[in-house]
Amino acid sequence: MFKSQLRTKDEILAIRAAEEDYAKRTLLAQETVKLVREELANCYMEHGVNHKIACKGLREEYAKLVRDPTHGAGSPNRPEI
């Protein structure tokens, strides 16, 4: 291997920290989607035929989260190396 291809210990630790941060944000985003979905289902059951008006905010929030490829987690941070 060439010396320029090798990473230092600090670079490896920075990359690992960025990966862990992104994994945490991804799990948090997935749980957020689950919670909003459950709230929306409860709202639908609670309001019955009036759910289109009563649950509009939740429905829009859920749609925004589901349409986002990362479900609100954002993109991975690039470590400063």
GROMACS .gro file of N, CA and C in nm:
model
  243
    1MET      N    1   0.084  -0.118   0.000
    1MET     CA    2   0.000   0.000   0.000
    1MET      C    3   0.088   0.124   0.000
    2PHE      N    4   0.034   0.226  -0.056
    2PHE     CA    5   0.104   0.353  -0.056
    2PHE      C    6   0.076   0.426   0.074
    3LYS      N    7   0.172   0.503   0.115
    3LYS     CA    8   0.157   0.576   0.241
    3LYS      C    9   0.038   0.672   0.236
    4SER      N   10   0.009   0.729   0.119
    4SER     CA   11  -0.103   0.823   0.108
    4SER      C   12  -0.238   0.754   0.124
    5GLN      N   13  -0.242   0.622   0.106
    5GLN     CA   14  -0.368   0.550   0.118
    5GLN      C   15  -0.396   0.507   0.262
    6LEU      N   16  -0.298   0.508   0.346
    6LEU     CA   17  -0.317   0.467   0.484
    6LEU      C   18  -0.378   0.580   0.565
    7ARG      N   19  -0.463   0.545   0.657
    7ARG     CA   20  -0.526   0.645   0.743
    7ARG      C   21  -0.462   0.642   0.880
    8THR      N   22  -0.458   0.759   0.941
    8THR     CA   23  -0.404   0.767   1.076
    8THR      C   24  -0.510   0.722   1.175
    9LYS      N   25  -0.469   0.702   1.297
    9LYS     CA   26  -0.562   0.659   1.402
    9LYS      C   27  -0.670   0.765   1.423
   10ASP      N   28  -0.632   0.893   1.420
   10ASP     CA   29  -0.730   1.001   1.439
   10ASP      C   30  -0.833   1.003   1.326
   11GLU      N   31  -0.788   0.978   1.204
   11GLU     CA   32  -0.880   0.975   1.090
   11GLU      C   33  -0.978   0.859   1.103
   12ILE      N   34  -0.929   0.745   1.143
   12ILE     CA   35  -1.016   0.628   1.161
   12ILE      C   36  -1.118   0.654   1.272
   13LEU      N   37  -1.074   0.715   1.382
   13LEU     CA   38  -1.166   0.746   1.492
   13LEU      C   39  -1.270   0.848   1.449
   14ALA      N   40  -1.231   0.946   1.369
   14ALA     CA   41  -1.326   1.046   1.321
   14ALA      C   42  -1.430   0.983   1.229
   15ILE      N   43  -1.386   0.894   1.143
   15ILE     CA   44  -1.480   0.825   1.053
   15ILE      C   45  -1.576   0.738   1.134
   16ARG      N   46  -1.524   0.667   1.232
   16ARG     CA   47  -1.608   0.581   1.316
   16ARG      C   48  -1.710   0.663   1.395
   17ALA      N   49  -1.667   0.777   1.447
   17ALA     CA   50  -1.759   0.864   1.522
   17ALA      C   51  -1.870   0.916   1.431
   18ALA      N   52  -1.835   0.952   1.308
   18ALA     CA   53  -1.936   1.000   1.213
   18ALA      C   54  -2.034   0.889   1.178
   19GLU      N   55  -1.985   0.767   1.161
   19GLU     CA   56  -2.073   0.653   1.132
   19GLU      C   57  -2.168   0.626   1.247
   20GLU      N   58  -2.119   0.631   1.370
   20GLU     CA   59  -2.203   0.608   1.487
   20GLU      C   60  -2.309   0.718   1.500
   21ASP      N   61  -2.269   0.842   1.475
   21ASP     CA   62  -2.364   0.954   1.482
   21ASP      C   63  -2.475   0.936   1.380
   22TYR      N   64  -2.439   0.898   1.259
   22TYR     CA   65  -2.540   0.878   1.155
   22TYR      C   66  -2.631   0.760   1.190
   23ALA      N   67  -2.576   0.654   1.246
   23ALA     CA   68  -2.658   0.539   1.285
   23ALA      C   69  -2.759   0.579   1.393
   24LYS      N   70  -2.715   0.660   1.489
   24LYS     CA   71  -2.807   0.707   1.594
   24LYS      C   72  -2.918   0.793   1.536
   25ARG      N   73  -2.880   0.886   1.445
   25ARG     CA   74  -2.981   0.972   1.384
   25ARG      C   75  -3.079   0.892   1.299
   26THR      N   76  -3.031   0.787   1.233
   26THR     CA   77  -3.118   0.703   1.152
   26THR      C   78  -3.218   0.628   1.239
   27LEU      N   79  -3.172   0.570   1.349
   27LEU     CA   80  -3.262   0.500   1.441
   27LEU      C   81  -3.365   0.595   1.501
   28LEU      N   82  -3.322   0.714   1.537
   28LEU     CA   83  -3.413   0.813   1.592
   28LEU      C   84  -3.518   0.853   1.489
   29ALA      N   85  -3.477   0.870   1.365
   29ALA     CA   86  -3.571   0.906   1.259
   29ALA      C   87  -3.672   0.794   1.235
   30GLN      N   88  -3.628   0.669   1.239
   30GLN     CA   89  -3.719   0.557   1.220
   30GLN      C   90  -3.821   0.550   1.333
   31GLU      N   91  -3.777   0.573   1.455
   31GLU     CA   92  -3.870   0.572   1.568
   31GLU      C   93  -3.969   0.688   1.558
   32THR      N   94  -3.922   0.803   1.509
   32THR     CA   95  -4.011   0.918   1.492
   32THR      C   96  -4.120   0.884   1.392
   33VAL      N   97  -4.085   0.819   1.282
   33VAL     CA   98  -4.184   0.779   1.182
   33VAL      C   99  -4.286   0.683   1.245
   34LYS      N  100  -4.239   0.588   1.324
   34LYS     CA  101  -4.331   0.494   1.390
   34LYS      C  102  -4.428   0.567   1.483
   35LEU      N  103  -4.375   0.662   1.562
   35LEU     CA  104  -4.461   0.734   1.656
   35LEU      C  105  -4.565   0.818   1.583
   36VAL      N  106  -4.525   0.887   1.477
   36VAL     CA  107  -4.620   0.968   1.402
   36VAL      C  108  -4.725   0.879   1.337
   37ARG      N  109  -4.683   0.762   1.287
   37ARG     CA  110  -4.779   0.668   1.227
   37ARG      C  111  -4.881   0.621   1.331
   38GLU      N  112  -4.835   0.590   1.452
   38GLU     CA  113  -4.927   0.547   1.558
   38GLU      C  114  -5.022   0.659   1.597
   39GLU      N  115  -4.969   0.782   1.609
   39GLU     CA  116  -5.056   0.896   1.642
   39GLU      C  117  -5.160   0.917   1.534
   40LEU      N  118  -5.120   0.902   1.408
   40LEU     CA  119  -5.213   0.920   1.297
   40LEU      C  120  -5.321   0.812   1.299
   41ALA      N  121  -5.284   0.689   1.327
   41ALA     CA  122  -5.383   0.580   1.335
   41ALA      C  123  -5.482   0.606   1.449
   42ASN      N  124  -5.431   0.652   1.563
   42ASN     CA  125  -5.519   0.683   1.676
   42ASN      C  126  -5.612   0.799   1.642
   43CYS      N  127  -5.559   0.898   1.572
   43CYS     CA  128  -5.641   1.012   1.532
   43CYS      C  129  -5.752   0.968   1.437
   44TYR      N  130  -5.718   0.881   1.342
   44TYR     CA  131  -5.819   0.829   1.250
   44TYR      C  132  -5.931   0.757   1.325
   45MET      N  133  -5.893   0.673   1.421
   45MET     CA  134  -5.994   0.597   1.495
   45MET      C  135  -6.076   0.689   1.585
   46GLU      N  136  -6.012   0.788   1.644
   46GLU     CA  137  -6.081   0.877   1.737
   46GLU      C  138  -6.181   0.967   1.666
   47HIS      N  139  -6.144   1.019   1.549
   47HIS     CA  140  -6.228   1.119   1.482
   47HIS      C  141  -6.318   1.060   1.375
   48GLY      N  142  -6.300   0.936   1.340
   48GLY     CA  143  -6.390   0.870   1.246
   48GLY      C  144  -6.400   0.941   1.113
   49VAL      N  145  -6.523   0.977   1.075
   49VAL     CA  146  -6.546   1.036   0.943
   49VAL      C  147  -6.486   1.176   0.930
   50ASN      N  148  -6.455   1.242   1.040
   50ASN     CA  149  -6.398   1.376   1.035
   50ASN      C  150  -6.245   1.375   1.035
   51HIS      N  151  -6.186   1.260   1.011
   51HIS     CA  152  -6.040   1.249   1.022
   51HIS      C  153  -5.965   1.334   0.920
   52LYS      N  154  -6.026   1.361   0.804
   52LYS     CA  155  -5.956   1.440   0.703
   52LYS      C  156  -5.926   1.581   0.752
   53ILE      N  157  -6.014   1.636   0.829
   53ILE     CA  158  -5.995   1.771   0.882
   53ILE      C  159  -5.915   1.766   1.012
   54ALA      N  160  -5.953   1.676   1.102
   54ALA     CA  161  -5.893   1.672   1.235
   54ALA      C  162  -5.748   1.625   1.234
   55CYS      N  163  -5.712   1.540   1.141
   55CYS     CA  164  -5.577   1.480   1.140
   55CYS      C  165  -5.489   1.534   1.029
   56LYS      N  166  -5.525   1.649   0.974
   56LYS     CA  167  -5.452   1.703   0.859
   56LYS      C  168  -5.304   1.728   0.891
   57GLY      N  169  -5.275   1.788   1.006
   57GLY     CA  170  -5.136   1.818   1.042
   57GLY      C  171  -5.052   1.693   1.056
   58LEU      N  172  -5.106   1.593   1.123
   58LEU     CA  173  -5.034   1.466   1.139
   58LEU      C  174  -5.014   1.397   1.005
   59ARG      N  175  -5.117   1.402   0.921
   59ARG     CA  176  -5.108   1.337   0.791
   59ARG      C  177  -4.999   1.402   0.705
   60GLU      N  178  -4.992   1.535   0.709
   60GLU     CA  179  -4.889   1.605   0.631
   60GLU      C  180  -4.749   1.578   0.686
   61GLU      N  181  -4.736   1.575   0.819
   61GLU     CA  182  -4.607   1.545   0.880
   61GLU      C  183  -4.561   1.404   0.844
   62TYR      N  184  -4.653   1.308   0.851
   62TYR     CA  185  -4.619   1.169   0.818
   62TYR      C  186  -4.580   1.157   0.670
   63ALA      N  187  -4.654   1.225   0.584
   63ALA     CA  188  -4.623   1.219   0.441
   63ALA      C  189  -4.485   1.279   0.413
   64LYS      N  190  -4.452   1.387   0.482
   64LYS     CA  191  -4.321   1.450   0.463
   64LYS      C  192  -4.209   1.355   0.507
   65LEU      N  193  -4.227   1.289   0.620
   65LEU     CA  194  -4.126   1.196   0.669
   65LEU      C  195  -4.110   1.075   0.578
   66VAL      N  196  -4.220   1.023   0.528
   66VAL     CA  197  -4.215   0.903   0.445
   66VAL      C  198  -4.155   0.934   0.307
   67ARG      N  199  -4.182   1.052   0.254
   67ARG     CA  200  -4.128   1.088   0.123
   67ARG      C  201  -3.978   1.113   0.127
   68ASP      N  202  -3.927   1.154   0.242
   68ASP     CA  203  -3.784   1.182   0.257
   68ASP      C  204  -3.709   1.048   0.257
   69PRO      N  205  -3.609   1.031   0.169
   69PRO     CA  206  -3.538   0.902   0.163
   69PRO      C  207  -3.472   0.863   0.295
   70THR      N  208  -3.432   0.961   0.375
   70THR     CA  209  -3.367   0.930   0.503
   70THR      C  210  -3.464   0.940   0.620
   71HIS      N  211  -3.592   0.966   0.592
   71HIS     CA  212  -3.696   0.977   0.695
   71HIS      C  213  -3.663   1.083   0.800
   72GLY      N  214  -3.598   1.191   0.757
   72GLY     CA  215  -3.567   1.299   0.849
   72GLY      C  216  -3.433   1.290   0.918
   73ALA      N  217  -3.354   1.188   0.888
   73ALA     CA  218  -3.223   1.173   0.954
   73ALA      C  219  -3.118   1.264   0.893
   74GLY      N  220  -3.138   1.308   0.771
   74GLY     CA  221  -3.037   1.389   0.704
   74GLY      C  222  -2.929   1.301   0.643
   75SER      N  223  -2.834   1.366   0.581
   75SER     CA  224  -2.727   1.291   0.516
   75SER      C  225  -2.613   1.268   0.614
   76PRO      N  226  -2.531   1.168   0.588
   76PRO     CA  227  -2.417   1.142   0.678
   76PRO      C  228  -2.321   1.260   0.679
   77ASN      N  229  -2.267   1.290   0.795
   77ASN     CA  230  -2.168   1.397   0.806
   77ASN      C  231  -2.034   1.344   0.759
   78ARG      N  232  -1.964   1.426   0.685
   78ARG     CA  233  -1.829   1.390   0.643
   78ARG      C  234  -1.732   1.435   0.751
   79PRO      N  235  -1.656   1.343   0.806
   79PRO     CA  236  -1.561   1.383   0.911
   79PRO      C  237  -1.452   1.472   0.853
   80GLU      N  238  -1.409   1.566   0.933
   80GLU     CA  239  -1.302   1.656   0.889
   80GLU      C  240  -1.169   1.587   0.912
   81ILE      N  241  -1.108   1.547   0.803
   81ILE     CA  242  -0.982   1.474   0.811
   81ILE      C  243  -0.871   1.562   0.757
   0.00000   0.00000   0.00000
